[in-house]
Amino acid sequence: LRKPKIVILGAGYGGLMTATRLQKAVGVNEADIVLINKNDYHYETTWLHEASAGTLHHDKVRYDVRDVIDRHKVEFVQGSVEEIKMDEKRVILENGDIVYDYLVIALGAEPETFGIKGLKEYAFSIVNVNSARQIREHIEYQFATYNTEAEKKDERLTIVVGGAGFTGIEFLGELTNRVPELCREYDVDYHKVKIVCVEAAPMVLPGFDPELVNYAVATLEKKGVEFRIGTAIKEATPEGIIVAKGEEEVEEIKAGTVVWAAGVRGNSVIEKSGIEAMRGRVKVQPDLRLPGSDDVFIVGDCSLIINEEINRPYPPTAQIAMQQGEVCARNIAALVRGKSEMETFTPDIKGTVCSLGEDDAIGVAFGKKMVGTKASFMKKMIDNRALYMIGGPSLVLKKGKFNVL
Ligand code: FAD
């Protein structure tokens, strides 16, 4: 009898969680498990803002996928997924193809630029290790170049962050810590540096408690961030951005660096494969399967789940991706054993903590509001927990955050 083949696409939070749980749940004689990922390493997407600002080295945010999987049970294939041919149960990679019996799509998110002109060409996005490294290098280059030019261009020292959501705010927190270091290193007057956050919505961190939002805004403003709320980016150019407040007030902000952190969508492989989606995210069935399919599961940022209480989608988070991975693994294990009853996925939101830099944060955890070092401590515990869930204590010792006091 041929063993069923389980193919997992993506070794991020959702994919690795599925793989590490499945390798325990099914025996080698029950199924073949294949994990496919673009790189031979996993990166902590939730730490990329630190690597982008340059406050944490990019090697600290990644580890070898093979270190956390059981190589006797899971075959790791490094490759970039281009398309899924559902009718043939086949995944097309840039360097070959693989057939499956059960498929898990866990390919994460991509930036959503909402068709804003020039953003793709002239703005950076915090997406993966490559883009984080490039943003860090680019900002540093602007500082290094500033004093070499006969006619000094102050706009080199302006950094625009598009979006005051979770990613934008966390990145600003790191930037405000990094900029004084860069000023010292490159003999740049701190007062010449401008950090501008442009947000089209009328508020910062929508969905967060207003008291916590006020704390975050006041803290970042004290550290030099200028907030332009209710202001939309209309265009990005080689010189900076064009913004508009209302219909008339159009203004150019010259900037050496523009980082777009105002929106994500599901991986484009979803649409390329002809799967029905909303901005690349698939409204999955309660058991995490693709509607109309018995053997394709979708977890993480490529999936969309409605919060029935407010009738809106849950924001895509690592927290949800990991919880989905656990349920997905149990459901596939059941299918492999010929059972048809599936477990329903319900997110269990334990809290949300938004970092404001190394030693400051805001958040709600276990129903309690917190700010400052307490919240920052909680954030590091959450980061360490994610490592623990996938790689156990040895991974926490290798990659964990212990500078908590
Ligand atoms: P990911 O973890 O991003 O993994 C996707 C994987 O797929 C990657 O390994 C990638 O290399 C691989 N891949 C992509 N395309 C291909 C391809 N074509 N072929 C092969 N492999 C591919 N969430 C929280 O819960 N808390 C936070 O504090 C938080 N902070 C964040 C801060 C930042 C700066 C960002 C950007 C996000 C943050 N998030 C946070 C959101 C969180 O990171 C995502 O929701 C989470 O990573 C989703 O997990 P995933 O498994 O879907 O995708």
CSV table of C-alpha atoms and ligand atoms in Angstrom, one decimal:
chain,number,residue,atom,x,y,z
A,1,LEU,CA,0.0,0.0,0.0
A,2,ARG,CA,1.4,3.4,-1.0
A,3,LYS,CA,1.9,5.8,1.9
A,4,PRO,CA,0.1,9.2,1.6
A,5,LYS,CA,2.4,12.1,1.0
A,6,ILE,CA,1.9,15.3,3.0
A,7,VAL,CA,3.5,18.4,1.5
A,8,ILE,CA,3.9,21.6,3.6
A,9,LEU,CA,4.7,24.8,1.7
A,10,GLY,CA,6.6,27.4,3.8
A,11,ALA,CA,8.7,27.0,6.9
A,12,GLY,CA,7.4,30.1,8.8
A,13,TYR,CA,5.4,30.0,12.0
A,14,GLY,CA,2.4,28.1,10.5
A,15,GLY,CA,4.4,25.7,8.4
A,16,LEU,CA,7.1,24.8,11.0
A,17,MET,CA,4.5,24.3,13.6
A,18,THR,CA,2.5,21.9,11.3
A,19,ALA,CA,5.7,20.0,10.5
A,20,THR,CA,7.0,19.7,14.0
A,21,ARG,CA,3.6,18.6,15.3
A,22,LEU,CA,3.0,16.2,12.4
A,23,GLN,CA,6.4,14.5,12.9
A,24,LYS,CA,5.3,13.5,16.4
A,25,ALA,CA,1.7,12.6,15.4
A,26,VAL,CA,2.3,10.3,12.5
A,27,GLY,CA,4.8,7.4,12.2
A,28,VAL,CA,7.3,6.9,9.4
A,29,ASN,CA,5.2,4.0,8.1
A,30,GLU,CA,2.0,6.0,8.1
A,31,ALA,CA,2.9,8.9,5.8
A,32,ASP,CA,5.8,10.7,4.0
A,33,ILE,CA,6.2,14.3,5.1
A,34,VAL,CA,7.9,16.9,2.8
A,35,LEU,CA,8.6,20.5,3.9
A,36,ILE,CA,9.4,23.0,1.2
A,37,ASN,CA,10.8,26.4,1.9
A,38,LYS,CA,12.5,29.1,-0.2
A,39,ASN,CA,15.6,29.3,2.1
A,40,ASP,CA,17.3,26.6,4.2
A,41,TYR,CA,16.6,28.8,7.2
A,42,HIS,CA,13.5,29.9,9.1
A,43,TYR,CA,13.3,33.6,10.1
A,44,GLU,CA,11.2,35.1,12.9
A,45,THR,CA,9.0,37.4,10.8
A,46,THR,CA,8.0,39.1,14.0
A,47,TRP,CA,11.6,40.3,14.7
A,48,LEU,CA,12.3,41.6,11.2
A,49,HIS,CA,11.7,45.2,12.3
A,50,GLU,CA,14.7,44.9,14.6
A,51,ALA,CA,17.0,43.5,11.8
A,52,SER,CA,15.7,46.3,9.5
A,53,ALA,CA,16.5,49.1,11.9
A,54,GLY,CA,19.9,47.4,12.6
A,55,THR,CA,19.3,46.9,16.4
A,56,LEU,CA,19.5,43.1,16.0
A,57,HIS,CA,21.8,41.3,13.7
A,58,HIS,CA,19.9,39.3,11.0
A,59,ASP,CA,21.7,36.1,12.0
A,60,LYS,CA,19.9,36.4,15.3
A,61,VAL,CA,16.5,36.3,13.7
A,62,ARG,CA,17.1,33.1,11.7
A,63,TYR,CA,18.0,29.4,12.2
A,64,ASP,CA,18.5,26.4,10.1
A,65,VAL,CA,15.2,24.6,9.3
A,66,ARG,CA,17.0,21.2,9.6
A,67,ASP,CA,17.9,21.9,13.2
A,68,VAL,CA,14.2,21.8,14.3
A,69,ILE,CA,12.8,19.0,12.2
A,70,ASP,CA,13.3,15.3,12.7
A,71,ARG,CA,15.2,14.4,9.5
A,72,HIS,CA,14.1,10.8,9.7
A,73,LYS,CA,10.5,11.8,9.4
A,74,VAL,CA,10.5,15.0,7.5
A,75,GLU,CA,12.2,15.5,4.1
A,76,PHE,CA,13.3,19.1,3.7
A,77,VAL,CA,13.3,20.5,0.1
A,78,GLN,CA,14.8,24.0,-0.5
A,79,GLY,CA,12.9,25.6,-3.3
A,80,SER,CA,10.7,28.4,-4.4
A,81,VAL,CA,7.0,27.5,-5.0
A,82,GLU,CA,5.7,29.0,-8.2
A,83,GLU,CA,2.3,27.5,-8.5
A,84,ILE,CA,0.0,24.8,-7.3
A,85,LYS,CA,-1.9,22.7,-9.9
A,86,MET,CA,-4.8,21.6,-7.8
A,87,ASP,CA,-6.4,19.4,-10.4
A,88,GLU,CA,-3.1,17.4,-10.7
A,89,LYS,CA,-2.3,17.6,-7.0
A,90,ARG,CA,1.1,19.0,-8.0
A,91,VAL,CA,3.3,21.8,-6.7
A,92,ILE,CA,5.5,23.5,-9.2
A,93,LEU,CA,8.8,24.7,-7.9
A,94,GLU,CA,11.3,26.8,-9.8
A,95,ASN,CA,13.5,23.7,-9.9
A,96,GLY,CA,11.1,20.8,-10.3
A,97,ASP,CA,7.7,19.7,-9.1
A,98,ILE,CA,6.3,17.5,-6.3
A,99,VAL,CA,3.0,15.7,-6.1
A,100,TYR,CA,0.9,15.5,-2.9
A,101,ASP,CA,-2.0,13.7,-1.3
A,102,TYR,CA,-2.4,16.3,1.5
A,103,LEU,CA,-1.2,19.9,1.1
A,104,VAL,CA,-0.6,22.6,3.6
A,105,ILE,CA,-0.2,26.2,2.3
A,106,ALA,CA,1.8,28.3,4.8
A,107,LEU,CA,3.5,30.7,2.5
A,108,GLY,CA,3.0,33.9,4.6
A,109,ALA,CA,2.3,37.4,3.5
A,110,GLU,CA,3.5,39.9,0.9
A,111,PRO,CA,3.3,43.8,1.0
A,112,GLU,CA,0.1,45.3,-0.2
A,113,THR,CA,0.7,48.6,-1.9
A,114,PHE,CA,-2.9,49.3,-2.8
A,115,GLY,CA,-1.8,50.4,-6.3
A,116,ILE,CA,-0.1,53.5,-4.9
A,117,LYS,CA,2.2,54.8,-7.7
A,118,GLY,CA,6.0,54.3,-7.2
A,119,LEU,CA,5.8,52.4,-3.9
A,120,LYS,CA,7.0,49.1,-5.4
A,121,GLU,CA,9.9,50.9,-7.1
A,122,TYR,CA,11.0,53.4,-4.5
A,123,ALA,CA,9.9,52.2,-1.1
A,124,PHE,CA,11.3,49.3,1.0
A,125,SER,CA,9.1,46.8,2.8
A,126,ILE,CA,9.9,44.7,5.9
A,127,VAL,CA,9.3,41.2,4.4
A,128,ASN,CA,12.2,38.8,4.9
A,129,VAL,CA,15.9,38.6,5.9
A,130,ASN,CA,17.0,40.0,2.5
A,131,SER,CA,14.8,43.0,2.7
A,132,ALA,CA,15.6,43.7,6.3
A,133,ARG,CA,19.3,43.6,5.5
A,134,GLN,CA,18.8,45.9,2.6
A,135,ILE,CA,16.9,48.5,4.7
A,136,ARG,CA,19.5,48.5,7.4
A,137,GLU,CA,22.3,48.9,4.8
A,138,HIS,CA,20.4,51.6,3.0
A,139,ILE,CA,19.8,53.8,6.0
A,140,GLU,CA,23.4,53.4,7.1
A,141,TYR,CA,24.6,54.3,3.6
A,142,GLN,CA,22.6,57.6,3.8
A,143,PHE,CA,24.3,58.5,7.1
A,144,ALA,CA,27.7,57.5,5.8
A,145,THR,CA,27.3,59.5,2.6
A,146,TYR,CA,26.0,62.7,4.3
A,147,ASN,CA,29.3,64.1,5.3
A,148,THR,CA,31.1,63.2,2.1
A,149,GLU,CA,29.1,65.6,-0.1
A,150,ALA,CA,30.2,69.2,-0.6
A,151,GLU,CA,26.6,70.3,-0.6
A,152,LYS,CA,25.0,68.5,2.2
A,153,LYS,CA,21.6,67.0,1.5
A,154,ASP,CA,19.6,66.9,4.7
A,155,GLU,CA,16.9,64.8,3.1
A,156,ARG,CA,19.3,61.9,3.2
A,157,LEU,CA,18.7,61.9,6.9
A,158,THR,CA,14.9,61.8,6.6
A,159,ILE,CA,13.2,58.4,7.0
A,160,VAL,CA,9.6,58.1,6.2
A,161,VAL,CA,7.6,55.2,7.6
A,162,GLY,CA,4.3,54.6,5.8
A,163,GLY,CA,1.7,53.2,8.3
A,164,ALA,CA,1.1,53.5,12.0
A,165,GLY,CA,-0.1,50.0,12.5
A,166,PHE,CA,1.7,47.3,14.4
A,167,THR,CA,4.7,46.9,12.1
A,168,GLY,CA,5.1,50.6,11.5
A,169,ILE,CA,5.1,51.4,15.3
A,170,GLU,CA,7.4,48.5,16.2
A,171,PHE,CA,9.9,49.6,13.5
A,172,LEU,CA,9.7,53.3,14.7
A,173,GLY,CA,10.5,52.1,18.2
A,174,GLU,CA,13.7,50.4,16.9
A,175,LEU,CA,14.6,53.3,14.6
A,176,THR,CA,14.5,55.9,17.4
A,177,ASN,CA,17.0,53.7,19.3
A,178,ARG,CA,19.2,53.2,16.3
A,179,VAL,CA,19.4,56.8,15.0
A,180,PRO,CA,21.5,58.2,17.9
A,181,GLU,CA,24.0,55.3,17.3
A,182,LEU,CA,24.2,56.2,13.6
A,183,CYS,CA,24.7,59.9,14.5
A,184,ARG,CA,27.6,59.1,16.7
A,185,GLU,CA,29.1,56.6,14.3
A,186,TYR,CA,29.0,59.0,11.3
A,187,ASP,CA,29.4,62.4,13.1
A,188,VAL,CA,25.9,63.5,12.1
A,189,ASP,CA,24.0,66.2,14.0
A,190,TYR,CA,21.0,64.4,15.6
A,191,HIS,CA,18.8,67.5,15.0
A,192,LYS,CA,19.3,67.1,11.2
A,193,VAL,CA,17.6,63.7,11.3
A,194,LYS,CA,13.8,63.5,10.7
A,195,ILE,CA,11.7,60.4,11.2
A,196,VAL,CA,8.2,60.9,9.8
A,197,CYS,CA,5.3,58.5,10.2
A,198,VAL,CA,2.5,58.9,7.6
A,199,GLU,CA,-0.8,57.2,8.3
A,200,ALA,CA,-3.9,57.5,6.1
A,201,ALA,CA,-6.3,56.4,8.9
A,202,PRO,CA,-7.4,58.9,11.5
A,203,MET,CA,-5.6,57.0,14.3
A,204,VAL,CA,-2.5,55.1,15.3
A,205,LEU,CA,-2.7,51.4,16.1
A,206,PRO,CA,-6.4,50.8,15.3
A,207,GLY,CA,-7.9,48.3,17.7
A,208,PHE,CA,-5.5,49.0,20.5
A,209,ASP,CA,-6.6,50.5,23.8
A,210,PRO,CA,-6.6,54.3,23.5
A,211,GLU,CA,-4.6,54.8,26.7
A,212,LEU,CA,-1.9,52.5,25.4
A,213,VAL,CA,-1.9,54.2,22.0
A,214,ASN,CA,-1.4,57.6,23.8
A,215,TYR,CA,1.5,56.2,25.7
A,216,ALA,CA,3.1,54.8,22.4
A,217,VAL,CA,2.6,58.1,20.5
A,218,ALA,CA,3.9,60.3,23.4
A,219,THR,CA,7.0,58.0,23.8
A,220,LEU,CA,7.8,58.0,20.1
A,221,GLU,CA,7.2,61.7,19.8
A,222,LYS,CA,9.6,62.4,22.7
A,223,LYS,CA,12.2,60.3,20.8
A,224,GLY,CA,11.8,62.5,17.7
A,225,VAL,CA,9.0,60.9,15.6
A,226,GLU,CA,6.7,63.3,13.7
A,227,PHE,CA,3.3,61.7,13.2
A,228,ARG,CA,1.2,62.8,10.1
A,229,ILE,CA,-2.1,61.1,10.9
A,230,GLY,CA,-5.0,61.2,8.5
A,231,THR,CA,-2.5,61.8,5.7
A,232,ALA,CA,-2.3,59.5,2.7
A,233,ILE,CA,0.8,58.7,0.6
A,234,LYS,CA,-0.3,59.4,-3.0
A,235,GLU,CA,3.0,58.6,-4.7
A,236,ALA,CA,6.5,57.5,-4.0
A,237,THR,CA,9.3,59.0,-6.1
A,238,PRO,CA,13.1,58.7,-6.3
A,239,GLU,CA,13.1,61.9,-4.1
A,240,GLY,CA,10.6,60.9,-1.4
A,241,ILE,CA,6.9,60.8,-1.2
A,242,ILE,CA,3.9,63.0,-2.2
A,243,VAL,CA,1.2,63.1,0.5
A,244,ALA,CA,-2.3,64.6,0.8
A,245,LYS,CA,-4.4,65.5,3.7
A,246,GLY,CA,-7.9,65.9,2.5
A,247,GLU,CA,-8.3,66.7,-1.2
A,248,GLU,CA,-6.3,69.9,-1.6
A,249,GLU,CA,-3.3,69.9,0.7
A,250,VAL,CA,-0.8,68.1,-1.4
A,251,GLU,CA,2.8,68.1,-0.2
A,252,GLU,CA,6.1,66.6,-1.0
A,253,ILE,CA,8.3,65.1,1.7
A,254,LYS,CA,11.8,64.6,0.5
A,255,ALA,CA,13.4,61.5,2.1
A,256,GLY,CA,16.4,59.3,1.6
A,257,THR,CA,14.5,56.3,2.9
A,258,VAL,CA,10.9,55.3,2.6
A,259,VAL,CA,9.7,52.2,4.3
A,260,TRP,CA,6.2,51.0,3.5
A,261,ALA,CA,4.6,49.2,6.5
A,262,ALA,CA,1.0,49.8,5.9
A,263,GLY,CA,-0.5,46.6,4.6
A,264,VAL,CA,0.0,43.0,3.8
A,265,ARG,CA,-1.8,40.5,1.6
A,266,GLY,CA,-1.5,36.7,1.2
A,267,ASN,CA,1.2,35.2,-0.9
A,268,SER,CA,0.7,35.7,-4.6
A,269,VAL,CA,1.1,32.0,-5.3
A,270,ILE,CA,-2.5,31.7,-4.0
A,271,GLU,CA,-3.9,33.8,-6.9
A,272,LYS,CA,-1.4,32.4,-9.4
A,273,SER,CA,-2.9,29.0,-8.6
A,274,GLY,CA,-6.4,30.2,-9.3
A,275,ILE,CA,-7.5,29.9,-5.7
A,276,GLU,CA,-10.3,32.3,-4.8
A,277,ALA,CA,-9.1,34.8,-2.3
A,278,MET,CA,-9.4,38.3,-0.9
A,279,ARG,CA,-6.1,40.1,-1.2
A,280,GLY,CA,-4.4,36.7,-1.4
A,281,ARG,CA,-6.1,35.4,1.8
A,282,VAL,CA,-8.4,32.5,1.6
A,283,LYS,CA,-11.5,32.3,3.8
A,284,VAL,CA,-10.9,28.8,5.1
A,285,GLN,CA,-13.5,26.3,6.4
A,286,PRO,CA,-13.6,25.9,10.2
A,287,ASP,CA,-11.3,22.9,10.0
A,288,LEU,CA,-8.7,25.1,8.0
A,289,ARG,CA,-9.4,23.4,4.7
A,290,LEU,CA,-9.8,25.2,1.4
A,291,PRO,CA,-13.5,25.5,0.7
A,292,GLY,CA,-14.6,22.6,-1.6
A,293,SER,CA,-11.4,20.7,-0.9
A,294,ASP,CA,-10.8,17.6,1.2
A,295,ASP,CA,-7.0,17.6,1.2
A,296,VAL,CA,-5.7,21.2,1.0
A,297,PHE,CA,-5.2,23.1,4.3
A,298,ILE,CA,-4.3,26.8,4.5
A,299,VAL,CA,-2.7,28.3,7.7
A,300,GLY,CA,-1.1,31.6,8.7
A,301,ASP,CA,-1.3,34.8,6.7
A,302,CYS,CA,-2.6,33.1,3.6
A,303,SER,CA,-5.7,32.2,5.5
A,304,LEU,CA,-8.6,34.4,6.6
A,305,ILE,CA,-10.7,33.8,9.6
A,306,ILE,CA,-13.7,35.8,10.7
A,307,ASN,CA,-14.0,37.0,14.3
A,308,GLU,CA,-17.7,36.4,14.7
A,309,GLU,CA,-18.0,38.8,17.7
A,310,ILE,CA,-17.2,41.8,15.5
A,311,ASN,CA,-17.9,40.2,12.1
A,312,ARG,CA,-14.4,41.2,10.8
A,313,PRO,CA,-11.4,39.2,9.9
A,314,TYR,CA,-8.8,38.5,12.6
A,315,PRO,CA,-5.6,40.4,11.8
A,316,PRO,CA,-2.9,38.0,10.6
A,317,THR,CA,-0.6,37.1,13.4
A,318,ALA,CA,2.1,34.6,14.3
A,319,GLN,CA,0.0,33.7,17.3
A,320,ILE,CA,-2.8,32.5,15.1
A,321,ALA,CA,-0.5,30.9,12.5
A,322,MET,CA,1.1,28.7,15.3
A,323,GLN,CA,-2.2,27.7,16.8
A,324,GLN,CA,-3.5,26.9,13.3
A,325,GLY,CA,-0.4,24.7,12.7
A,326,GLU,CA,-1.3,22.6,15.7
A,327,VAL,CA,-4.9,22.0,14.7
A,328,CYS,CA,-3.9,21.4,11.0
A,329,ALA,CA,-1.4,18.7,12.1
A,330,ARG,CA,-4.0,17.0,14.2
A,331,ASN,CA,-6.5,17.1,11.4
A,332,ILE,CA,-4.1,15.7,8.8
A,333,ALA,CA,-3.0,12.9,11.2
A,334,ALA,CA,-6.7,12.0,11.5
A,335,LEU,CA,-7.2,11.9,7.8
A,336,VAL,CA,-4.1,9.8,7.3
A,337,ARG,CA,-5.7,7.3,9.7
A,338,GLY,CA,-8.9,7.2,7.7
A,339,LYS,CA,-11.0,9.3,10.2
A,340,SER,CA,-13.2,12.0,8.7
A,341,GLU,CA,-14.1,13.9,11.8
A,342,MET,CA,-12.2,17.2,11.8
A,343,GLU,CA,-11.3,19.5,14.7
A,344,THR,CA,-12.6,23.1,14.4
A,345,PHE,CA,-10.1,25.9,14.8
A,346,THR,CA,-10.9,28.7,17.2
A,347,PRO,CA,-8.2,31.4,17.9
A,348,ASP,CA,-7.2,31.7,21.6
A,349,ILE,CA,-5.9,35.3,21.7
A,350,LYS,CA,-3.7,35.4,24.8
A,351,GLY,CA,-2.8,39.0,24.3
A,352,THR,CA,-0.9,41.4,22.1
A,353,VAL,CA,2.2,43.3,22.9
A,354,CYS,CA,3.6,46.0,20.6
A,355,SER,CA,7.3,46.8,21.1
A,356,LEU,CA,8.5,50.4,21.3
A,357,GLY,CA,12.2,49.5,21.2
A,358,GLU,CA,14.6,47.5,23.3
A,359,ASP,CA,13.2,48.2,26.8
A,360,ASP,CA,9.7,49.7,26.2
A,361,ALA,CA,6.4,48.3,24.9
A,362,ILE,CA,2.6,48.5,25.3
A,363,GLY,CA,0.3,45.6,25.4
A,364,VAL,CA,-2.5,43.6,26.9
A,365,ALA,CA,-1.7,40.1,28.2
A,366,PHE,CA,-4.0,37.8,30.1
A,367,GLY,CA,-6.5,40.6,30.2
A,368,LYS,CA,-4.1,43.1,31.8
A,369,LYS,CA,-2.9,46.4,30.3
A,370,MET,CA,0.8,47.1,30.6
A,371,VAL,CA,3.4,49.5,29.5
A,372,GLY,CA,7.2,50.1,29.8
A,373,THR,CA,9.7,47.5,31.0
A,374,LYS,CA,7.0,45.2,32.2
A,375,ALA,CA,5.4,45.1,28.8
A,376,SER,CA,8.8,44.8,27.2
A,377,PHE,CA,9.6,41.8,29.5
A,378,MET,CA,6.3,40.2,28.4
A,379,LYS,CA,7.3,40.8,24.7
A,380,LYS,CA,10.6,38.9,25.2
A,381,MET,CA,8.8,36.1,26.9
A,382,ILE,CA,6.4,35.8,23.9
A,383,ASP,CA,9.3,35.8,21.5
A,384,ASN,CA,11.1,33.1,23.5
A,385,ARG,CA,7.9,31.1,23.7
A,386,ALA,CA,7.6,31.0,19.9
A,387,LEU,CA,11.1,29.5,19.8
A,388,TYR,CA,10.3,27.0,22.5
A,389,MET,CA,7.1,25.8,20.8
A,390,ILE,CA,9.0,24.9,17.6
A,391,GLY,CA,12.5,24.0,18.8
A,392,GLY,CA,12.3,23.3,22.5
A,393,PRO,CA,14.7,24.6,25.2
A,394,SER,CA,17.8,24.2,23.1
A,395,LEU,CA,16.5,26.7,20.5
A,396,VAL,CA,15.6,29.1,23.2
A,397,LEU,CA,19.1,28.9,24.6
A,398,LYS,CA,20.6,29.5,21.1
A,399,LYS,CA,18.3,32.3,19.8
A,400,GLY,CA,16.3,33.5,22.9
A,401,LYS,CA,16.1,37.0,24.2
A,402,PHE,CA,17.5,37.2,27.7
A,403,ASN,CA,18.5,40.9,28.1
A,404,VAL,CA,15.4,41.4,30.0
A,405,LEU,CA,16.5,43.7,32.9
B,1,FAD,P1,5.8,33.4,7.8
B,1,FAD,O1,6.1,33.1,9.2
B,1,FAD,O2,6.1,34.8,7.3
B,1,FAD,O3,6.5,32.3,6.9
B,1,FAD,C1,6.3,32.2,5.5
B,1,FAD,C2,7.4,31.3,5.0
B,1,FAD,O4,7.2,31.0,3.6
B,1,FAD,C3,8.8,32.0,5.0
B,1,FAD,O5,9.7,31.1,5.6
B,1,FAD,C4,9.1,32.2,3.6
B,1,FAD,O6,10.5,32.2,3.3
B,1,FAD,C5,8.4,31.1,2.9
B,1,FAD,N1,8.0,31.4,1.5
B,1,FAD,C6,7.3,32.5,1.1
B,1,FAD,N2,7.1,32.4,-0.2
B,1,FAD,C7,7.6,31.3,-0.7
B,1,FAD,C8,7.7,30.6,-1.9
B,1,FAD,N3,7.2,31.1,-3.0
B,1,FAD,N4,8.3,29.4,-1.9
B,1,FAD,C9,8.8,28.8,-0.8
B,1,FAD,N5,8.8,29.4,0.4
B,1,FAD,C10,8.2,30.6,0.5
B,1,FAD,N6,2.5,38.7,14.8
B,1,FAD,C11,2.3,38.5,16.1
B,1,FAD,O7,1.5,37.6,16.5
B,1,FAD,N7,2.9,39.2,17.1
B,1,FAD,C12,3.8,40.2,16.7
B,1,FAD,O8,4.4,40.9,17.6
B,1,FAD,C13,4.0,40.5,15.3
B,1,FAD,N8,4.9,41.4,15.0
B,1,FAD,C14,5.3,41.5,13.6
B,1,FAD,C15,6.3,42.4,13.3
B,1,FAD,C16,6.6,42.6,11.9
B,1,FAD,C17,7.8,43.5,11.6
B,1,FAD,C18,5.9,41.8,10.9
B,1,FAD,C19,6.3,42.0,9.5
B,1,FAD,C20,4.9,41.0,11.3
B,1,FAD,C21,4.6,40.8,12.6
B,1,FAD,N9,3.6,39.9,13.0
B,1,FAD,C22,3.3,39.7,14.4
B,1,FAD,C23,2.8,39.1,12.0
B,1,FAD,C24,3.4,37.7,11.9
B,1,FAD,O9,4.8,37.9,11.6
B,1,FAD,C25,2.8,36.9,10.8
B,1,FAD,O10,1.4,36.9,11.0
B,1,FAD,C26,3.3,35.5,10.7
B,1,FAD,O11,4.7,35.5,10.3
B,1,FAD,C27,2.5,34.6,9.8
B,1,FAD,O12,3.0,33.3,9.8
B,1,FAD,P2,3.1,32.5,8.4
B,1,FAD,O13,3.5,31.1,8.8
B,1,FAD,O14,1.8,32.6,7.7
B,1,FAD,O15,4.2,33.2,7.5
